[in-house]
Tab-separated table of C-alpha atoms and ligand atoms in Angstrom:
chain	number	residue	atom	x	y	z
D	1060	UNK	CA	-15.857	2.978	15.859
D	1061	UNK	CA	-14.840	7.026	14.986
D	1062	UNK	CA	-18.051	9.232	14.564
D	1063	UNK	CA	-16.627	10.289	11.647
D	1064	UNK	CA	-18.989	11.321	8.565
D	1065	UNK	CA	-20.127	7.911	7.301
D	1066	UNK	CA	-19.380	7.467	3.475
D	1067	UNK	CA	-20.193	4.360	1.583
D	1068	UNK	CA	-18.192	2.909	-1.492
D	1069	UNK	CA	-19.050	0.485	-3.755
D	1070	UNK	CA	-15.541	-1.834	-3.260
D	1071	UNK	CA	-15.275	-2.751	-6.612
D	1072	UNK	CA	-15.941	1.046	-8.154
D	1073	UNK	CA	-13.048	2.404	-6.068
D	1074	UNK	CA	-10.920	-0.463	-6.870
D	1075	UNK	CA	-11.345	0.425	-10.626
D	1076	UNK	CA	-10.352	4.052	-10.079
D	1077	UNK	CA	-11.062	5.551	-6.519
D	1078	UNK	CA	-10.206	9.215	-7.260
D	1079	UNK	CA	-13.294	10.370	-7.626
D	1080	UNK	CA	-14.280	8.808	-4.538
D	1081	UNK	CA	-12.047	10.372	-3.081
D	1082	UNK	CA	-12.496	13.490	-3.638
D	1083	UNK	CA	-15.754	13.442	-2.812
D	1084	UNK	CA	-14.487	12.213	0.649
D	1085	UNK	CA	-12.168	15.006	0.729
D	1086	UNK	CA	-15.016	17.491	0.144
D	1087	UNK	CA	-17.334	16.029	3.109
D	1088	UNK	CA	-13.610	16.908	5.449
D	1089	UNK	CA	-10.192	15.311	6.621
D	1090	UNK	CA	-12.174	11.892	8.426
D	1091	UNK	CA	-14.708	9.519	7.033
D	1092	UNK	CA	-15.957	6.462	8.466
D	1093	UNK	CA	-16.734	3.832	5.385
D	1094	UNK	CA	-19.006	1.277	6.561
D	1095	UNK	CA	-17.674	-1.424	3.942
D	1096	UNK	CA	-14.045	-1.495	5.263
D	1097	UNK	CA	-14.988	-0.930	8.840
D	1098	UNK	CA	-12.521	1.640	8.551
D	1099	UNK	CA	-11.401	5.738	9.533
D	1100	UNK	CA	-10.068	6.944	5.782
D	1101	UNK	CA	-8.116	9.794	6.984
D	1102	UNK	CA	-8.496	11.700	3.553
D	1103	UNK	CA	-6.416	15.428	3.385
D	1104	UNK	CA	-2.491	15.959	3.262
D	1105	UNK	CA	-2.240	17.997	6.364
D	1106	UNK	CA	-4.288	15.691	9.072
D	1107	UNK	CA	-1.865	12.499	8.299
D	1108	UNK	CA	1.440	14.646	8.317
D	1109	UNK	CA	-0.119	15.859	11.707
D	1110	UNK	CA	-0.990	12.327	12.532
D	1111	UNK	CA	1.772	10.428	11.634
D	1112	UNK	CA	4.428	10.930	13.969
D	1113	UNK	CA	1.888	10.304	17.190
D	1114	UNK	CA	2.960	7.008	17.359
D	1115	UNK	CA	1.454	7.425	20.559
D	1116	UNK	CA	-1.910	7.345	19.088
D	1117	UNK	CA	-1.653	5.968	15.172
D	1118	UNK	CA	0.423	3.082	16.223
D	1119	UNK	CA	2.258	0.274	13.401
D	1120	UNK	CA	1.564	-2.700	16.117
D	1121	UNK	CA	-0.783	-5.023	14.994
D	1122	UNK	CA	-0.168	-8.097	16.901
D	1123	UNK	CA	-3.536	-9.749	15.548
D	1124	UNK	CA	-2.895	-8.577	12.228
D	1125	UNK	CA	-2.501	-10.861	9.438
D	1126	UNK	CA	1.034	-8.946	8.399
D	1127	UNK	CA	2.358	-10.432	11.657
D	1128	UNK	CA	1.047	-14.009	11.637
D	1129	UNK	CA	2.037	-14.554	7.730
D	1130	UNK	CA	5.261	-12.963	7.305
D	1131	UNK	CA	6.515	-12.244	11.369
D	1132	UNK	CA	6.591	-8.647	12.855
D	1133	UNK	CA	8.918	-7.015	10.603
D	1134	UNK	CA	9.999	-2.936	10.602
D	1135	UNK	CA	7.207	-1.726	9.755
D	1136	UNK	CA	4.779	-2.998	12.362
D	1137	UNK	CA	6.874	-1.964	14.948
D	1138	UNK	CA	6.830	1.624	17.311
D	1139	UNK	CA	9.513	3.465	18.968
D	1140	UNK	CA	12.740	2.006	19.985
D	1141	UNK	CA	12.315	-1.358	18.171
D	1142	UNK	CA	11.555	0.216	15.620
D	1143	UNK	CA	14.817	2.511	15.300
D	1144	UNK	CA	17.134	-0.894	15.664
D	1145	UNK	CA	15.806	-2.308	13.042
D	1146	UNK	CA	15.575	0.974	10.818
D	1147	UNK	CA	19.125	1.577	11.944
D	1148	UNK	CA	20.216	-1.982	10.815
D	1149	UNK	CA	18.652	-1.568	7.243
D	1150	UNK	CA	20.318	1.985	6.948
D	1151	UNK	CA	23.620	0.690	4.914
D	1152	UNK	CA	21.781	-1.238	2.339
D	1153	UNK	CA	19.309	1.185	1.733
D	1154	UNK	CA	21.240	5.236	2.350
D	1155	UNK	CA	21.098	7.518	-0.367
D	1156	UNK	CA	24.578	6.689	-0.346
D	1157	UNK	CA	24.518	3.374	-0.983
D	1158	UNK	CA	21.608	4.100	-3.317
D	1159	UNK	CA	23.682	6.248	-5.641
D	1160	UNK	CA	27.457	4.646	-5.010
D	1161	UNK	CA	26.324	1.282	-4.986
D	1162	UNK	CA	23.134	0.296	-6.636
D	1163	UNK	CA	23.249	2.365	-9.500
D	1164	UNK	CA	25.814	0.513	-11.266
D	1165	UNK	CA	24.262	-2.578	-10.428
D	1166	UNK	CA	20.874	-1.773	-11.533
D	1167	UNK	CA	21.979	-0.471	-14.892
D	1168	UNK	CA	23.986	-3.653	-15.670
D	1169	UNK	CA	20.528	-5.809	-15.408
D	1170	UNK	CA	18.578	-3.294	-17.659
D	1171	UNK	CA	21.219	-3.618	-19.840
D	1172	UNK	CA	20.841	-7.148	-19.836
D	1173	UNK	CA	16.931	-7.616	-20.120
D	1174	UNK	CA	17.374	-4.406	-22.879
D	1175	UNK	CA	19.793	-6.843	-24.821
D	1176	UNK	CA	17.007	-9.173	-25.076
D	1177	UNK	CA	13.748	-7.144	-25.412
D	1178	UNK	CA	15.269	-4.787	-28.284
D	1179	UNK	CA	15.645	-7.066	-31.037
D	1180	UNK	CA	11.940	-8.671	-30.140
D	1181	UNK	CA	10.138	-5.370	-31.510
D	1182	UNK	CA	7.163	-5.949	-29.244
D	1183	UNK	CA	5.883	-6.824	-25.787
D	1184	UNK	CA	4.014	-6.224	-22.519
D	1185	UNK	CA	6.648	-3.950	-21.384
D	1186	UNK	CA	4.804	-4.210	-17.596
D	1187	UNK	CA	5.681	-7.562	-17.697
D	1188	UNK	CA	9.255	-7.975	-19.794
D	1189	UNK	CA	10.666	-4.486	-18.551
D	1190	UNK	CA	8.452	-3.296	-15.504
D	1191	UNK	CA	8.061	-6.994	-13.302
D	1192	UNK	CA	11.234	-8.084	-14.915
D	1193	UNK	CA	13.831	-4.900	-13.754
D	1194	UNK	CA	12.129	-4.696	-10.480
D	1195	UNK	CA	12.242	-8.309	-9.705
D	1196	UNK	CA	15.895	-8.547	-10.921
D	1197	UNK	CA	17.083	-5.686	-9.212
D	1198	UNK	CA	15.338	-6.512	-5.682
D	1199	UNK	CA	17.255	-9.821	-6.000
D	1200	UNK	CA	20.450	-8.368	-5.721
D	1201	UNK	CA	19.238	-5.142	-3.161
D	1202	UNK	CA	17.662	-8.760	-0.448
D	1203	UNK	CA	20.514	-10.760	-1.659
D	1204	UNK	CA	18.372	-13.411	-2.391
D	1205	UNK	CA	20.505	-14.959	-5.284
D	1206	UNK	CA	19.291	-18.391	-6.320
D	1207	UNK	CA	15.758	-16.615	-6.845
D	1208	UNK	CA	14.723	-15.851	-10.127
D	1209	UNK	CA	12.596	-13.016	-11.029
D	1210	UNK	CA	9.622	-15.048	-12.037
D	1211	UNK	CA	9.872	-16.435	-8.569
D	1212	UNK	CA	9.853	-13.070	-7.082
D	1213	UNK	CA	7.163	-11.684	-8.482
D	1214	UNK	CA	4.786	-14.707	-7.339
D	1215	UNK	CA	6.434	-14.587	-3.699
D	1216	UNK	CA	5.156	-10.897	-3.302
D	1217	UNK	CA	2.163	-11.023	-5.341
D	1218	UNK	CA	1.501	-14.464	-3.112
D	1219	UNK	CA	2.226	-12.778	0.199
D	1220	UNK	CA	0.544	-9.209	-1.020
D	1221	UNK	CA	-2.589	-10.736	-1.130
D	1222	UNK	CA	-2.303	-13.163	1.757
D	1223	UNK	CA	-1.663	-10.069	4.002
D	1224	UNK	CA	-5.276	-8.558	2.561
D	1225	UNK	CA	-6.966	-12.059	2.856
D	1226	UNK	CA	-9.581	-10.396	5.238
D	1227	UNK	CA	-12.362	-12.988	4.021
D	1228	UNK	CA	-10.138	-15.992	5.327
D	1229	UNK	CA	-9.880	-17.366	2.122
D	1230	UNK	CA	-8.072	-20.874	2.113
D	1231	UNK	CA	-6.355	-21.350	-1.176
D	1232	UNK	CA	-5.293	-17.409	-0.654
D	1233	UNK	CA	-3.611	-18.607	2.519
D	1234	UNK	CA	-2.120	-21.406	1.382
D	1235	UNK	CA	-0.498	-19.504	-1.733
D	1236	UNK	CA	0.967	-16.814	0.966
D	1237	UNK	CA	2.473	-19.748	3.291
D	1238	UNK	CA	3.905	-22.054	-0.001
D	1239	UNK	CA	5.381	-18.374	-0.862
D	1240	UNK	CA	7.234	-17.932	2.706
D	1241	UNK	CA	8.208	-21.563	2.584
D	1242	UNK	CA	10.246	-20.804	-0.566
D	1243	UNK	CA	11.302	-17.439	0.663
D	1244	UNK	CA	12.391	-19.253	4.057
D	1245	UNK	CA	13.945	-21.822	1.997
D	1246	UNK	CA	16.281	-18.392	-0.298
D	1247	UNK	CA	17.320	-16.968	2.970
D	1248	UNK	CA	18.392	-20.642	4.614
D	1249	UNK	CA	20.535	-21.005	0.891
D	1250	UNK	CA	22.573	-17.344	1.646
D	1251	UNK	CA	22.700	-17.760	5.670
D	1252	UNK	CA	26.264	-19.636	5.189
D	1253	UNK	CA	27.290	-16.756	3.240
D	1254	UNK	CA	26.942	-14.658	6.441
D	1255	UNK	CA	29.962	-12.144	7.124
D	1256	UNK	CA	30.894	-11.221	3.557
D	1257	UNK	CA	31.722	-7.718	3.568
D	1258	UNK	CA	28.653	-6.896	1.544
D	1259	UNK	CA	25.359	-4.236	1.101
D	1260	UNK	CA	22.913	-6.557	0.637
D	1261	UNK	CA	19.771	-6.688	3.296
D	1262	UNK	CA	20.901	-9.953	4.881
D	1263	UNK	CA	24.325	-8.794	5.037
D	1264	UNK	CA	23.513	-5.867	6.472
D	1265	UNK	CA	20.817	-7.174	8.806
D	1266	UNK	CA	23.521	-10.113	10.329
D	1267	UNK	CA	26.517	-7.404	10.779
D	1268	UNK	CA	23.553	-4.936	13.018
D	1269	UNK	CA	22.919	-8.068	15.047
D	1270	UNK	CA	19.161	-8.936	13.935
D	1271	UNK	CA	17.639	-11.483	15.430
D	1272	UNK	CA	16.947	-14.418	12.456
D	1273	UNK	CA	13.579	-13.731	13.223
D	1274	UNK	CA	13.511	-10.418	12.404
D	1275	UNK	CA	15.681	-10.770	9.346
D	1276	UNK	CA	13.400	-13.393	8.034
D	1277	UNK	CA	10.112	-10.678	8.491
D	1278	UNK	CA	12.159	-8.180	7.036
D	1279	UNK	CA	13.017	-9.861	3.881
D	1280	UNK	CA	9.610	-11.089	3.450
D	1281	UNK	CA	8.383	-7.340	4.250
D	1282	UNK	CA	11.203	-6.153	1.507
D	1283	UNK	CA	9.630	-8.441	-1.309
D	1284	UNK	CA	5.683	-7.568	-0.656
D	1285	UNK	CA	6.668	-3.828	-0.604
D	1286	UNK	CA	10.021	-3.237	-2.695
D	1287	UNK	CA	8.616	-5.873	-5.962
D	1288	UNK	CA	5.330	-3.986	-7.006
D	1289	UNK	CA	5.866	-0.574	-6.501
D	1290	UNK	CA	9.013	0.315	-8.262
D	1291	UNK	CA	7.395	-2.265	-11.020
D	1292	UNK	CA	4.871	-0.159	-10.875
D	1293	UNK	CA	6.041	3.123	-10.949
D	1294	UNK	CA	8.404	2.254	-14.095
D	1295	UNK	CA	5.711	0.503	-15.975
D	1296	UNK	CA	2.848	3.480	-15.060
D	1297	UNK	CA	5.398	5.920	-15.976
D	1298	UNK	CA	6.420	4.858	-18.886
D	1299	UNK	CA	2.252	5.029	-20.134
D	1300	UNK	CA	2.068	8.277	-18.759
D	1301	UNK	CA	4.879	9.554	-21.195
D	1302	UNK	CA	3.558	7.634	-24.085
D	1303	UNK	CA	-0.190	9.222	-23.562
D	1304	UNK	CA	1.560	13.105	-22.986
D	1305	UNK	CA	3.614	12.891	-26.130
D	1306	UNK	CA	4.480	16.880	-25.373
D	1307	UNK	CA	5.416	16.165	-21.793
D	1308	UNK	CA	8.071	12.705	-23.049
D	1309	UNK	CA	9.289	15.615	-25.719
D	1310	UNK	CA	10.179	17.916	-22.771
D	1311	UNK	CA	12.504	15.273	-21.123
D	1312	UNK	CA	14.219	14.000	-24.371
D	1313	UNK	CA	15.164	17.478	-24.791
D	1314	UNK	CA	16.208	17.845	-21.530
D	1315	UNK	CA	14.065	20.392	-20.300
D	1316	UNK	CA	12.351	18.048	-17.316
D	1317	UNK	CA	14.813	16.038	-15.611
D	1318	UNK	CA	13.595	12.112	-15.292
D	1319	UNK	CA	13.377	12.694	-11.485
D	1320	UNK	CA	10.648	15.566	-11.538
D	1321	UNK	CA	9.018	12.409	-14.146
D	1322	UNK	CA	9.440	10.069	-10.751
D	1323	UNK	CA	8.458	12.413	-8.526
D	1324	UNK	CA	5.233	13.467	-10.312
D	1325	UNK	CA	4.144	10.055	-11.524
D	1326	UNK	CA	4.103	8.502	-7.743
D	1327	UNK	CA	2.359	12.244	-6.604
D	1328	UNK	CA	-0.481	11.473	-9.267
D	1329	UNK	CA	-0.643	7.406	-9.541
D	1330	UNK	CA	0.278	6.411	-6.039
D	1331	UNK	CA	1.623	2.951	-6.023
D	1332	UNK	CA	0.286	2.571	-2.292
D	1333	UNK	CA	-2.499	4.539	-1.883
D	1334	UNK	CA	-2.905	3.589	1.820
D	1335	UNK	CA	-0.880	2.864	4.970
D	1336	UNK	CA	-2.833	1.184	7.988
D	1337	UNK	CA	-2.675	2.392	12.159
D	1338	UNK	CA	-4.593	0.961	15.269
D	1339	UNK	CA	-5.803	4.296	17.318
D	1340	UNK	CA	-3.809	3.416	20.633
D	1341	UNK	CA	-5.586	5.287	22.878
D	1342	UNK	CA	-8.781	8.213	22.425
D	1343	UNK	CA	-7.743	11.281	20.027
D	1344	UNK	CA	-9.608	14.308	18.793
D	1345	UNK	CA	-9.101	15.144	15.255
D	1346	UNK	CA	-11.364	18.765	14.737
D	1347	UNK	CA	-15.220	17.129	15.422
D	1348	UNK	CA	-14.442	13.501	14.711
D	1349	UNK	CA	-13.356	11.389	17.938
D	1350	UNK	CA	-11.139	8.234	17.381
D	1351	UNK	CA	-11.670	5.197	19.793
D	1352	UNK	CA	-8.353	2.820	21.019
D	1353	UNK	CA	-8.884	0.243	18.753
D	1354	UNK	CA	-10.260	1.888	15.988
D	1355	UNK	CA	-8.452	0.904	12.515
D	1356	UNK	CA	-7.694	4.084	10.700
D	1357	UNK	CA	-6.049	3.996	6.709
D	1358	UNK	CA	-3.899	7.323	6.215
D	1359	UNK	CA	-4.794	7.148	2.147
D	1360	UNK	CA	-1.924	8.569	0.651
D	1361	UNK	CA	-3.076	8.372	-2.640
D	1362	UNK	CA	-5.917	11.015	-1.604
D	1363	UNK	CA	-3.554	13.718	0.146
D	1364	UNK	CA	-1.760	13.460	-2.886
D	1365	UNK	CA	-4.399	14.870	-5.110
D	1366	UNK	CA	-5.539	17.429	-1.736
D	1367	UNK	CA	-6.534	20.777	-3.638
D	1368	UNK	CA	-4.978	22.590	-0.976
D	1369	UNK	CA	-1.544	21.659	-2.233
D	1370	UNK	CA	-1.680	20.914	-5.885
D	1371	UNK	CA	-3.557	22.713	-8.326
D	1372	UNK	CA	-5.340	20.753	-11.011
D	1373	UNK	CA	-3.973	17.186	-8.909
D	1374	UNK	CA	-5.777	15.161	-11.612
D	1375	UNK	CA	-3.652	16.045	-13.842
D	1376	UNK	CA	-0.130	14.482	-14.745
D	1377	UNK	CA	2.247	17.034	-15.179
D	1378	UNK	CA	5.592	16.757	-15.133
D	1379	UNK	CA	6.425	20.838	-15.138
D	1380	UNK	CA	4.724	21.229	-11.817
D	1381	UNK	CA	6.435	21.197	-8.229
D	1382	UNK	CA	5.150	17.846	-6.645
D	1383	UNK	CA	8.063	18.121	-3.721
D	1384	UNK	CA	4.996	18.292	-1.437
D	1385	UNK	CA	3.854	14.685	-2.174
D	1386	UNK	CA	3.584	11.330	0.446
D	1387	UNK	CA	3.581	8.598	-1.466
D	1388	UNK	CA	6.630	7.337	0.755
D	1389	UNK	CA	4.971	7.947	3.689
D	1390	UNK	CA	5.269	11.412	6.457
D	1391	UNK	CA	6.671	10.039	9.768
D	1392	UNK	CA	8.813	7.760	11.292
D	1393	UNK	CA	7.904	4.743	8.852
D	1394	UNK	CA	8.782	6.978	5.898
D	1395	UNK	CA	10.039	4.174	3.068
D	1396	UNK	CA	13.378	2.609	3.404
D	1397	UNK	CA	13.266	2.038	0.066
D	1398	UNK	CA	12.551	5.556	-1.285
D	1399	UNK	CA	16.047	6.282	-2.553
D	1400	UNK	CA	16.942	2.984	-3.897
D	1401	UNK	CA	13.649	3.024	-5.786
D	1402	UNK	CA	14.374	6.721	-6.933
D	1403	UNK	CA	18.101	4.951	-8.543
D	1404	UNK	CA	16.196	2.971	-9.880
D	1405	UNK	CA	13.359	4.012	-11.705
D	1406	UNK	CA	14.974	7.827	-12.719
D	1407	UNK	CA	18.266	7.009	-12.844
D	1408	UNK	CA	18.172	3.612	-14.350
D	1409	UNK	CA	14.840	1.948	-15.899
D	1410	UNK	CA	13.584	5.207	-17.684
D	1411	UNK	CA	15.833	6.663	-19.299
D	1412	UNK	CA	18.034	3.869	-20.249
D	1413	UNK	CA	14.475	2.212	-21.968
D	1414	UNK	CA	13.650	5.194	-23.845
D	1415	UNK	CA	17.531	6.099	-25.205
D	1416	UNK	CA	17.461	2.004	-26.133
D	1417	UNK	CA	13.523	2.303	-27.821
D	1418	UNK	CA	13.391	5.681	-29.445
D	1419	UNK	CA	10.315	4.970	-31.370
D	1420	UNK	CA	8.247	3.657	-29.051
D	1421	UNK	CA	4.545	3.200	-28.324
D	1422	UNK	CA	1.752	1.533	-27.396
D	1423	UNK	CA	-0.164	-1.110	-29.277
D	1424	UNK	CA	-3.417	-1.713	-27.389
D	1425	UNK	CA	-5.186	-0.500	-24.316
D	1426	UNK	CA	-4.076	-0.180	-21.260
D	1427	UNK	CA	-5.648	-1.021	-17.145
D	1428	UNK	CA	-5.286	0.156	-14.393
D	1429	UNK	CA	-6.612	-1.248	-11.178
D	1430	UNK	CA	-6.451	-0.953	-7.495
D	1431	UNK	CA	-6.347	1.571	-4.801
D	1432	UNK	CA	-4.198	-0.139	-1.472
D	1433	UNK	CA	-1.985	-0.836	-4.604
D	1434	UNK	CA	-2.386	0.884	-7.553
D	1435	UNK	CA	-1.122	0.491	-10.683
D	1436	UNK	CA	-1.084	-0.233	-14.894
D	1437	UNK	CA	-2.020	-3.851	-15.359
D	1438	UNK	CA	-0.361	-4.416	-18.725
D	1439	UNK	CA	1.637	-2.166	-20.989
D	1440	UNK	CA	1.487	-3.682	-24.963
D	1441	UNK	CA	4.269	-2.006	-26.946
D	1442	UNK	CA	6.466	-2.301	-30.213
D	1443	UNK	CA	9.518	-0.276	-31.094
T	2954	HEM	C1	8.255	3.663	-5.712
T	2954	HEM	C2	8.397	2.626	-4.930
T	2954	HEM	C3	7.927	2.572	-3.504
T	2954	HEM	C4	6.900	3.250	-2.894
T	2954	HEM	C5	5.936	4.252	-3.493
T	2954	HEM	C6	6.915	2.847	-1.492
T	2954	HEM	C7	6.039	3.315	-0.532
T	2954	HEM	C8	6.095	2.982	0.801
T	2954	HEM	C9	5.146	3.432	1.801
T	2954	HEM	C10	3.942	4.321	1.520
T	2954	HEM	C11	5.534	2.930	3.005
T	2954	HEM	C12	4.833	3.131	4.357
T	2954	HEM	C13	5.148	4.510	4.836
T	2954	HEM	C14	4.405	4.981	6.044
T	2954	HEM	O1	3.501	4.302	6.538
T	2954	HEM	O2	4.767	6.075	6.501
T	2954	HEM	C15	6.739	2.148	2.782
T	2954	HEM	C16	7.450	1.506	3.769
T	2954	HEM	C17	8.554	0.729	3.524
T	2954	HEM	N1	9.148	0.478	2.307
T	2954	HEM	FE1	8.602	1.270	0.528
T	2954	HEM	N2	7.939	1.944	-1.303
T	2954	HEM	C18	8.583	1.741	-2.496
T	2954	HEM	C19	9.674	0.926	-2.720
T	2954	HEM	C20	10.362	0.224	-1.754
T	2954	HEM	C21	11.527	-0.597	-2.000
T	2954	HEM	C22	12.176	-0.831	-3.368
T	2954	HEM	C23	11.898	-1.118	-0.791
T	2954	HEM	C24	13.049	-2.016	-0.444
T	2954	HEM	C25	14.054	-2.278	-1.177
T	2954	HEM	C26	10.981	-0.604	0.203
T	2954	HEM	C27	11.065	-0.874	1.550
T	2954	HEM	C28	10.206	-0.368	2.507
T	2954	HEM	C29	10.329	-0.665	3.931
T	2954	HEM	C30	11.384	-1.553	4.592
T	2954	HEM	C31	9.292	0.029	4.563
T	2954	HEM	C32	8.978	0.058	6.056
T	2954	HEM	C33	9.665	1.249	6.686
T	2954	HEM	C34	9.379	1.404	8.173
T	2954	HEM	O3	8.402	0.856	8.658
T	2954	HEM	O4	10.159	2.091	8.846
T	2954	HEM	N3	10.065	0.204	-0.426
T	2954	HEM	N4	7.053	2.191	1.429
């Protein structure tokens, strides 16, 4: 265990909004130890771009971890050379390249589809018919997985996402996470004859680089946990944070704030994933506070992006400011793979293509928000 300051949290109030736990954290210094997670929070911007890269020390291997006995050691919990294969092999699905030449087109062809249907309705839970539906539809086509339906992804990741956090051991949690990479087992075994087409999808691309099926099958699993919720929710949180700063949605219809600064600000202030988890590999120094091999340490993303030593006012949404300095993709080797397709996406596709097809709209009811390992709107009632 780090002798890091010790700071207790009440799990549920930082699960309902953890900002202000935060900050209190980030007042007390860069390190603290909280007692209820058994875990290092490693709290300010500058100590986890310092840390990151000393995959040395903050190392992705978990081999005990419940990531690698659910889903199989994908990308992500992988160091060093093994790690750059299988980077390397995802690299033509997910380029900015491919992002812009590629995806684009395909992404705006199934908002234009769900669009056809939602406009004529009047009203809905946009998080659900707009925000669960795009992302779901569009990550079918970026895995390849094409005799899934949306529906079906979204309760594969959700199914997996909390398997993966199941820390209590809970059995029906389990089960739900294995009957989830049954079925996504079962996708992958329906496109393996397709192997060999000359295409940019994941398990194309994965089967030209040589992957091991193995690895392929982690990866695609790894691809639906992380690449369904967080583009969902950065296009459904988004789209609340325009409706609630009427002034700041008038500044982008007229063209004064482009829809990427809108991306770029919204993930800076609502971090999808507020936290990305390291074992200490061996003993490190950080300033006062000594970290122990073994020691679990979160680098909590969603705090550095409201430091006070880079953003002034970071509780507030702003779309005018400069928010280039955010990590909500990460600040080392393990940076996303998705960032650029999800920047396509989101600014290029789902928000301004919604609000040029619903120019009146706005929101009927209240809106949640929840979470702080993933954080996010929990329903977004509308009418146009
Ligand atoms: C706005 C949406 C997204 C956000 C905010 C996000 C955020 C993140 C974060 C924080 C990490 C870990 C970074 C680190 O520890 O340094 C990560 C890793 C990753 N993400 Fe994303 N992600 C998003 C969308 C996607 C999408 C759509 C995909 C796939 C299509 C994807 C694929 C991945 C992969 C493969 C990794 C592991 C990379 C590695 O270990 O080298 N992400 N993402």
């Amino acid at each position: 265990m780090s002798d890091a300051p010790v700071f207790d949290i009440d799990p549920a109030d930082f699960w309902a909004d953890p900002y202000p736990a935060l900050a209190r954290m980030r007042a007390v210094g860069s390190l603290v130890y909280v007692p209820q997670f058994d875990r290092t929070m490693i709290v300010k911007r500058d100590e986890i771009v310092n840390a990151e890269p000393k995959i040395e020390v903050f190392s992705s291997e978990q081999p005990e971890g419940l990531m690698n006995k659910l889903l199989g050691q994908n990308v992500m919990r992988r160091d060093g050379e093994a790690h750059k294969v299988e980077r390397k092999a995802l690299f033509p699905c997910v380029s900015p390249k491919t992002a812009r030449d590629h995806w684009t087109a395909i992404f705006r062809t199934e908002a234009e589809a769900i669009l056809a249907e939602l406009v004529p309705k009047g009203a809905a839970d946009l998080f659900i018919e707009y925000g669960t539906r795009l992302s779901a539809q569009c990550l079918i086509k970026i895995t390849g997985l094409e005799t899934a339906t949306w529906q079906e992804m979204d309760v594969w990741s959700q199914a997996m996402i909390d398997g993966i956090a199941n820390y209590t051991g809970d059995a029906e949690v389990e089960a739900r996470c294995n009957a989830a990479t049954v079925a996504v087992d079962a996708a992958i075994d329906a496109m393996l004859p397709k192997a060999g087409q000359k295409s940019l999808d994941m398990i194309n691309v994965m089967l030209a680089a040589g992957l091991s099926e193995e690895s392929l099958r982690a990866n695609i699993k790894l691809t639906i946990t992380g690449g369904q919720n967080e583009p969902r929710d950065v296009i459904s949180g988004a789209i609340w944070a325009l409706l609630t700063h009427p002034d700041q949605l008038a500044l982008v219809q007229a063209g004064e704030v482009s829809w990427m600064q809108v991306f770029e600000e919204f993930v800076r202030w609502l971090s999808p994933i507020g936290m990305s988890p390291r074992i200490i590999a061996q003993e490190h120094r950080i300033g006062d506070v000594t970290l122990e091999a073994g020691d679990n340490v979160f680098f909590m993303l969603g705090s550095a992006n409201r430091d006070e030593a880079y953003f002034d006012n970071a509780g507030s949404f702003d779309i005018t400011r400069d928010a280039g300095k955010h990590i909500a993709f990460g600040a080392g080797p393990h940076f996303c793979a998705g960032a650029w397709i999800s920047k396509a996406m989101v600014a290029d596709v789902a928000l301004p293509m919604l609000f040029d097809a619903m120019p009146d709209l706005r929101l009927t009811d209240d809106v949640r928000v929840g979470g702080w390992a993933f954080r996010g709107v929990l329903n977004l009632p509308c009418a146009w």
